[in-house]
CSV table of C-alpha atoms in Angstrom, one decimal:
chain,number,residue,atom,x,y,z
A,49,MET,CA,227.3,44.5,99.2
A,50,LYS,CA,227.6,47.4,101.6
A,51,GLY,CA,225.2,49.1,103.9
A,52,TRP,CA,224.9,51.6,106.8
A,53,LYS,CA,224.7,49.3,109.7
A,54,LEU,CA,223.6,50.4,113.2
A,55,THR,CA,226.2,48.7,115.4
A,56,LYS,CA,224.9,50.3,118.6
A,57,PRO,CA,222.7,53.4,119.5
A,58,LEU,CA,223.9,56.5,117.7
A,59,LYS,CA,226.7,54.6,115.9
A,60,LEU,CA,226.5,53.8,112.1
A,61,LYS,CA,229.1,52.0,110.1
A,62,LEU,CA,229.3,51.5,106.3
A,63,THR,CA,230.2,47.8,106.2
A,64,ASP,CA,230.0,44.7,104.1
A,65,ILE,CA,226.7,42.8,104.4
A,66,ASP,CA,225.5,39.5,103.2
A,67,GLY,CA,222.3,39.0,101.2
A,68,GLY,CA,220.3,37.9,104.2
A,69,ALA,CA,218.2,35.6,102.1
A,70,CYS,CA,220.7,33.2,100.6
A,71,GLU,CA,218.9,30.2,101.9
A,72,GLN,CA,215.8,31.0,99.8
A,73,SER,CA,215.1,30.0,96.2
A,74,ASN,CA,213.8,32.3,93.5
A,75,LEU,CA,216.1,35.2,94.5
A,76,SER,CA,216.5,38.5,92.8
A,77,LYS,CA,219.2,41.1,93.3
A,78,VAL,CA,218.1,44.7,93.3
A,79,LYS,CA,220.1,47.8,93.1
A,80,ILE,CA,218.5,50.2,95.7
A,81,THR,CA,218.1,53.6,94.2
A,82,LYS,CA,216.2,55.3,96.9
A,83,ALA,CA,215.2,54.5,100.5
A,84,LEU,CA,212.9,56.2,103.1
A,85,LEU,CA,214.0,56.9,106.6
A,86,THR,CA,211.0,56.9,109.0
A,87,PHE,CA,210.3,57.7,112.6
A,88,SER,CA,210.9,54.1,113.5
A,89,ASP,CA,214.4,54.4,112.0
A,90,LEU,CA,215.1,57.4,114.2
A,91,LEU,CA,213.9,55.5,117.3
A,92,ARG,CA,216.1,52.5,116.4
A,93,TYR,CA,219.0,54.9,115.9
A,94,THR,CA,218.6,56.5,119.3
A,95,GLY,CA,218.0,53.1,121.0
A,96,GLU,CA,214.4,53.8,122.0
A,97,ILE,CA,213.5,50.8,119.9
A,98,SER,CA,215.9,47.9,120.4
A,99,THR,CA,217.6,46.8,117.2
A,100,ASP,CA,220.6,44.5,117.1
A,101,ASN,CA,223.3,45.2,114.5
A,102,VAL,CA,221.1,45.8,111.5
A,103,VAL,CA,221.1,48.0,108.4
A,104,LEU,CA,218.4,50.8,108.7
A,105,GLY,CA,216.0,52.0,106.1
A,106,SER,CA,212.3,51.1,106.4
A,107,TYR,CA,211.3,51.2,102.7
A,108,GLY,CA,213.2,51.0,99.4
A,109,ILE,CA,212.8,51.0,95.6
A,110,GLY,CA,215.4,50.0,93.0
A,111,ILE,CA,216.3,48.4,89.7
A,112,VAL,CA,216.4,44.6,89.2
A,113,SER,CA,220.0,43.7,88.4
A,114,GLN,CA,220.0,39.9,88.6
A,115,ILE,CA,217.3,37.3,88.7
A,116,ASP,CA,217.5,33.6,89.7
A,117,THR,CA,214.8,32.4,87.3
A,118,ASN,CA,212.4,34.4,85.1
A,119,LEU,CA,209.4,34.4,87.5
A,120,PHE,CA,206.7,37.0,88.4
A,121,GLY,CA,207.3,38.8,85.1
A,122,LEU,CA,210.7,40.1,86.3
A,123,GLU,CA,213.5,41.2,84.0
A,124,LYS,CA,216.7,43.0,84.5
A,125,GLY,CA,216.4,46.8,84.5
A,126,LEU,CA,212.8,46.8,85.8
A,127,HIS,CA,211.9,49.5,88.4
A,128,VAL,CA,210.5,47.8,91.5
A,129,TYR,CA,209.2,48.3,95.0
A,130,VAL,CA,210.6,45.8,97.6
A,131,GLU,CA,208.1,44.5,100.1
A,132,PRO,CA,209.5,45.3,103.5
A,133,TYR,CA,208.0,42.3,105.3
A,134,ARG,CA,208.7,38.6,105.6
A,135,PRO,CA,206.5,36.0,107.3
A,136,CYS,CA,208.2,34.1,110.0
A,137,LEU,CA,207.2,30.7,108.5
A,138,GLU,CA,207.1,29.3,112.0
A,139,CYS,CA,203.9,30.4,113.6
A,140,PHE,CA,200.6,28.5,113.4
A,141,ASN,CA,199.2,30.7,110.6
A,142,CYS,CA,202.3,30.4,108.5
A,143,LYS,CA,202.3,26.6,108.8
A,144,ASN,CA,198.7,26.6,107.7
A,145,ASP,CA,199.3,28.6,104.5
A,146,GLU,CA,198.1,31.9,106.0
A,147,GLU,CA,201.3,33.9,105.8
A,148,ASP,CA,199.3,37.1,105.4
A,149,LYS,CA,198.2,36.5,109.0
A,150,CYS,CA,201.7,35.8,110.4
A,151,SER,CA,201.8,36.5,114.1
A,152,ASP,CA,205.5,37.3,114.2
A,153,ILE,CA,206.2,39.0,110.9
A,154,TYR,CA,209.7,40.2,110.2
A,155,THR,CA,210.2,43.9,109.3
A,156,ALA,CA,213.0,45.4,107.2
A,157,GLY,CA,215.4,47.6,109.2
A,158,GLU,CA,214.4,45.9,112.5
A,159,ASP,CA,214.4,42.1,112.2
A,160,TYR,CA,216.7,42.0,109.1
A,161,ASP,CA,218.7,44.4,107.1
A,162,GLY,CA,216.8,47.4,105.6
A,163,PHE,CA,217.4,49.4,102.5
A,164,LEU,CA,220.3,51.8,103.3
A,165,SER,CA,222.5,49.5,101.3
A,166,ASP,CA,223.7,49.4,97.7
A,167,PHE,CA,222.0,46.1,96.9
A,168,VAL,CA,219.5,43.7,98.5
A,169,GLU,CA,218.8,40.1,97.7
A,170,VAL,CA,215.1,39.1,98.1
A,171,ASP,CA,212.6,36.5,97.2
A,172,SER,CA,211.3,37.5,93.8
A,173,SER,CA,207.7,37.3,95.0
A,174,LYS,CA,208.5,40.3,97.3
A,175,LEU,CA,209.2,42.6,94.3
A,176,PHE,CA,206.4,44.7,92.7
A,177,ILE,CA,206.9,46.2,89.3
A,178,LEU,CA,206.3,50.0,89.3
A,179,PRO,CA,204.4,51.5,86.4
A,180,ASP,CA,205.8,54.6,84.8
A,181,SER,CA,203.0,56.6,86.2
A,182,VAL,CA,204.2,56.0,89.8
A,183,SER,CA,207.0,58.4,90.8
A,184,ASP,CA,209.8,57.4,93.1
A,185,THR,CA,208.4,59.5,95.9
A,186,GLU,CA,205.0,58.0,95.6
A,187,ALA,CA,206.5,54.5,95.5
A,188,LEU,CA,208.3,55.1,98.8
A,189,PHE,CA,204.9,55.7,100.5
A,190,ILE,CA,203.3,52.5,99.3
A,191,ASN,CA,203.5,51.0,102.8
A,192,HIS,CA,201.7,54.1,104.3
A,193,ILE,CA,198.9,53.5,101.9
A,194,SER,CA,198.9,49.7,102.6
A,195,LEU,CA,198.5,50.4,106.3
A,196,ALA,CA,195.7,52.9,105.6
A,197,ILE,CA,193.9,50.2,103.6
A,198,ALA,CA,194.3,47.7,106.5
A,199,ILE,CA,192.8,50.2,108.9
A,200,ILE,CA,189.8,51.0,106.7
A,201,GLU,CA,189.1,47.3,106.3
A,202,LYS,CA,189.5,46.6,110.0
A,203,LEU,CA,187.0,49.3,110.9
A,204,ASP,CA,184.7,48.4,107.9
A,205,ILE,CA,184.3,52.2,107.3
A,206,GLN,CA,181.4,53.0,105.0
A,207,LYS,CA,180.4,55.9,102.8
A,208,GLY,CA,179.4,59.0,104.8
A,209,GLU,CA,180.8,57.9,108.1
A,210,TYR,CA,182.8,60.3,110.3
A,211,VAL,CA,186.3,59.2,111.2
A,212,ALA,CA,188.5,61.1,113.7
A,213,VAL,CA,192.1,60.8,112.7
A,214,VAL,CA,194.2,61.7,115.7
A,215,GLY,CA,197.7,62.7,114.4
A,216,GLY,CA,198.5,64.8,111.3
A,217,ASN,CA,201.8,63.4,110.3
A,218,ASN,CA,202.4,62.0,106.7
A,219,PHE,CA,200.5,58.8,107.5
A,220,GLY,CA,197.6,60.7,109.1
A,221,ASN,CA,197.4,62.8,105.9
A,222,ILE,CA,197.5,59.8,103.6
A,223,LEU,CA,194.9,57.9,105.6
A,224,SER,CA,192.6,61.0,105.5
A,225,GLN,CA,193.0,61.2,101.7
A,226,LEU,CA,192.1,57.6,101.3
A,227,LEU,CA,189.1,58.0,103.6
A,228,ILE,CA,187.9,60.8,101.3
A,229,TYR,CA,188.5,58.5,98.3
A,230,HIS,CA,186.2,56.0,99.9
A,231,GLN,CA,183.6,58.8,100.5
A,232,ALA,CA,184.0,58.7,104.3
A,233,VAL,CA,184.4,62.0,106.2
A,234,PRO,CA,187.8,62.3,108.0
A,235,ILE,CA,188.2,64.9,110.8
A,236,LEU,CA,192.0,65.3,111.2
A,237,VAL,CA,193.2,66.7,114.6
A,238,ASP,CA,196.8,67.6,115.5
A,239,ASN,CA,198.7,70.0,117.8
A,240,ASP,CA,201.1,71.0,115.1
A,241,PRO,CA,199.9,74.0,113.0
A,242,GLU,CA,202.2,72.9,110.1
A,243,ASN,CA,200.5,69.5,109.9
A,244,ILE,CA,197.1,71.2,109.8
A,245,ARG,CA,198.2,73.6,107.0
A,246,ILE,CA,199.6,70.6,105.0
A,247,ALA,CA,196.4,68.7,105.5
A,248,GLN,CA,194.3,71.6,104.3
A,249,ASP,CA,196.6,72.0,101.2
A,250,SER,CA,196.0,68.3,100.6
A,251,GLY,CA,192.3,68.8,100.3
A,252,ILE,CA,191.3,67.5,103.8
A,253,TYR,CA,188.3,69.7,104.7
A,254,TYR,CA,187.8,69.1,108.4
A,255,THR,CA,191.0,69.9,110.3
A,256,LEU,CA,191.3,70.9,113.9
A,257,GLY,CA,194.4,72.5,115.3
A,258,PRO,CA,195.9,73.3,118.8
A,259,ASP,CA,193.7,76.4,119.3
A,260,GLU,CA,190.4,74.5,119.0
A,261,VAL,CA,188.4,72.5,121.4
A,262,TRP,CA,188.3,69.2,119.6
A,263,ASN,CA,185.5,67.4,121.2
A,264,LYS,CA,183.2,70.4,120.9
A,265,GLU,CA,184.1,70.9,117.2
A,266,VAL,CA,183.7,67.2,116.4
A,267,SER,CA,180.3,67.3,118.1
A,268,ASN,CA,179.3,70.3,115.9
A,269,ILE,CA,180.6,68.6,112.7
A,270,THR,CA,178.8,65.3,113.4
A,271,GLY,CA,175.5,66.8,114.7
A,272,GLY,CA,176.3,65.7,118.3
A,273,ARG,CA,176.9,62.0,117.4
A,274,MET,CA,180.7,62.2,117.6
A,275,ALA,CA,182.9,60.1,115.4
A,276,LYS,CA,181.8,56.5,114.6
A,277,HIS,CA,185.5,55.6,114.1
A,278,VAL,CA,188.7,56.9,115.6
A,279,VAL,CA,192.3,56.2,114.4
A,280,TYR,CA,194.9,57.1,117.0
A,281,ILE,CA,198.5,57.5,115.6
A,282,SER,CA,200.9,57.0,118.4
A,283,ASP,CA,203.7,59.0,116.7
A,284,SER,CA,201.5,62.2,117.4
A,285,ASP,CA,202.2,62.2,121.1
A,286,ILE,CA,198.7,63.3,121.7
A,287,PRO,CA,197.1,61.9,124.9
A,288,VAL,CA,195.0,58.8,124.2
A,289,SER,CA,192.2,60.4,126.3
A,290,LYS,CA,191.8,62.9,123.5
A,291,ALA,CA,191.1,60.1,121.0
A,292,PHE,CA,188.5,58.4,123.3
A,293,ALA,CA,186.8,61.8,123.9
A,294,LEU,CA,186.1,62.1,120.1
A,295,ALA,CA,184.5,58.7,119.8
A,296,SER,CA,180.8,58.0,119.9
A,297,PHE,CA,179.2,55.3,122.0
A,298,ASN,CA,180.4,51.8,120.8
A,299,ALA,CA,182.7,53.4,118.3
A,300,GLY,CA,185.6,51.5,116.8
A,301,VAL,CA,189.1,52.8,117.8
A,302,VAL,CA,192.3,51.7,116.0
A,303,PHE,CA,195.7,52.2,117.6
A,304,THR,CA,198.6,52.4,115.0
A,305,GLY,CA,202.0,53.9,114.5
A,306,THR,CA,205.4,53.4,116.0
A,307,VAL,CA,205.3,51.5,119.2
A,308,THR,CA,207.7,52.3,122.1
A,309,ASN,CA,207.6,52.1,125.9
A,310,THR,CA,205.1,54.8,126.7
A,311,SER,CA,203.2,55.9,129.8
A,312,ALA,CA,200.2,53.9,131.0
A,313,ILE,CA,196.9,54.4,129.2
A,314,SER,CA,193.6,55.0,131.1
A,315,PHE,CA,190.7,53.1,129.6
A,316,THR,CA,188.1,54.7,131.8
A,317,GLN,CA,186.4,56.5,128.9
A,318,ALA,CA,186.8,53.5,126.6
A,319,VAL,CA,184.9,51.3,129.1
A,320,LYS,CA,182.2,53.8,129.7
A,321,LYS,CA,181.6,54.2,126.0
A,322,GLN,CA,182.0,50.5,125.3
A,323,LEU,CA,184.5,51.2,122.6
A,324,CYS,CA,185.8,48.4,120.3
A,325,ILE,CA,189.6,48.7,120.3
A,326,HIS,CA,191.8,47.3,117.6
A,327,CYS,CA,195.6,47.4,117.0
A,328,VAL,CA,196.7,47.6,113.4
A,329,ASN,CA,200.3,48.0,112.5
A,330,GLY,CA,200.7,45.6,109.6
A,331,ALA,CA,200.3,46.4,105.9
A,332,PHE,CA,201.3,42.9,104.6
A,333,GLY,CA,199.3,41.9,101.5
A,334,ASN,CA,198.1,45.3,100.3
A,335,THR,CA,201.0,46.4,98.1
A,336,ALA,CA,199.4,45.7,94.7
A,337,ALA,CA,196.2,47.6,95.8
A,338,SER,CA,198.3,50.5,96.9
A,339,ILE,CA,200.2,50.8,93.7
A,340,ASN,CA,196.9,50.8,91.8
A,341,LEU,CA,195.6,53.6,94.0
A,342,ILE,CA,198.7,55.7,93.3
A,343,ALA,CA,198.5,55.0,89.5
A,344,ASN,CA,194.8,56.2,89.6
A,345,LYS,CA,195.9,59.4,91.5
A,346,ALA,CA,193.8,58.6,94.6
A,347,ILE,CA,196.6,59.8,96.8
A,348,ASP,CA,198.6,63.0,96.5
A,349,VAL,CA,202.0,63.0,98.2
A,350,SER,CA,203.2,66.3,96.7
A,351,LYS,CA,202.2,68.4,99.8
A,352,LEU,CA,203.7,66.1,102.4
A,353,LYS,CA,206.7,67.2,104.5
A,354,ILE,CA,209.6,65.2,103.2
A,355,ASN,CA,213.3,65.9,103.3
A,356,THR,CA,215.9,64.5,100.8
A,357,ALA,CA,219.6,63.6,101.3
A,358,SER,CA,222.4,61.7,99.7
A,359,TYR,CA,223.6,58.2,100.7
A,360,GLN,CA,227.0,59.4,102.0
A,361,ASP,CA,225.4,61.8,104.3
A,362,VAL,CA,223.3,59.2,106.2
A,363,PRO,CA,225.1,59.5,109.5
A,364,ASP,CA,224.7,63.3,109.5
A,365,VAL,CA,221.1,63.0,108.5
A,366,LEU,CA,220.2,60.7,111.4
A,367,LYS,CA,222.1,62.9,113.8
A,368,ASN,CA,220.3,66.0,112.6
A,369,MET,CA,217.0,64.1,112.8
A,370,LYS,CA,217.7,63.4,116.5
A,371,ASP,CA,218.7,67.0,117.2
A,372,GLU,CA,215.6,68.4,115.5
A,373,TYR,CA,213.3,66.0,117.4
A,374,ASP,CA,215.0,66.6,120.7
A,375,SER,CA,214.8,70.4,120.4
A,376,ASN,CA,211.3,70.9,119.1
A,377,GLU,CA,209.7,67.4,118.6
A,378,LYS,CA,209.7,67.9,114.8
A,379,PHE,CA,210.3,64.9,112.6
A,380,TYR,CA,210.5,64.8,108.8
A,381,GLU,CA,210.7,61.6,106.8
A,382,THR,CA,213.7,61.7,104.6
A,383,ILE,CA,214.3,60.2,101.1
A,384,ILE,CA,217.9,58.9,100.7
A,385,ASP,CA,219.1,59.1,97.1
A,386,GLN,CA,221.5,56.2,96.6
A,387,ILE,CA,222.5,56.7,93.0
């Protein structure tokens, strides 16, 4: 098997790789057909997130080419999504049969080889059969939906409640769509006019851009109550103080997104408002529910900003990503076609 391995910052090499899971039983071999490069892949490429000698590619889909035993309804030729997480099997929760609560979960493209490879070998339980109604593009955003589910469950968001979503990237868009599906009321805010336009095209009614006074507008929308829940997406580079300003007294605030070494955060407003702060960055366990939501057309990814590229162009793609982000702080998730 071969894959694009990050040997050091800014250096990729197409090299032979092992299966990475040969010690496990019930293995399946999957021919990766498409992978998704995300913001975390870019930060690993540049060295802002430390990653040691690993194949990049956060999420992947493919075709089952070989199975160890006929488990989980798998057959050769099936179209599958590969779960990008593995429990550590060493922490207290894992050793007590609560792998979904693993405190040191391993992530593809960071802790073990990701999906910029021709094949992967994985535990068969980590493969999810994709129905014909789920497109390749939709399948590559399953983890985004899974994370959105985790956030909604963490905050226990109810019908009719206002939720300020701070950050209008693809994830913020998908989260807002899922909030609408649950009959909550998202208010998406972002400094990028393009993100605001895409959100509006995606059917998100309340959107606030760079030319608006967010706390004033949120107050008007909520009748002065402000948002009962706030989701702050770190990829947005919006000051955390903006998120705290949109929250009502005793509101729940979730921090999510790609984590790097950032500047210090002032919690003055959070303490004054007695906010309940949570950190949610794991989507483990929600894959089946996410596939069902896509199949039922609860999420529309057709308006999202997504680039496409071929497998042989991966080094140029990441270099261009870096140049684009360095010059104007724009980032576009990119689907890599590997057939």
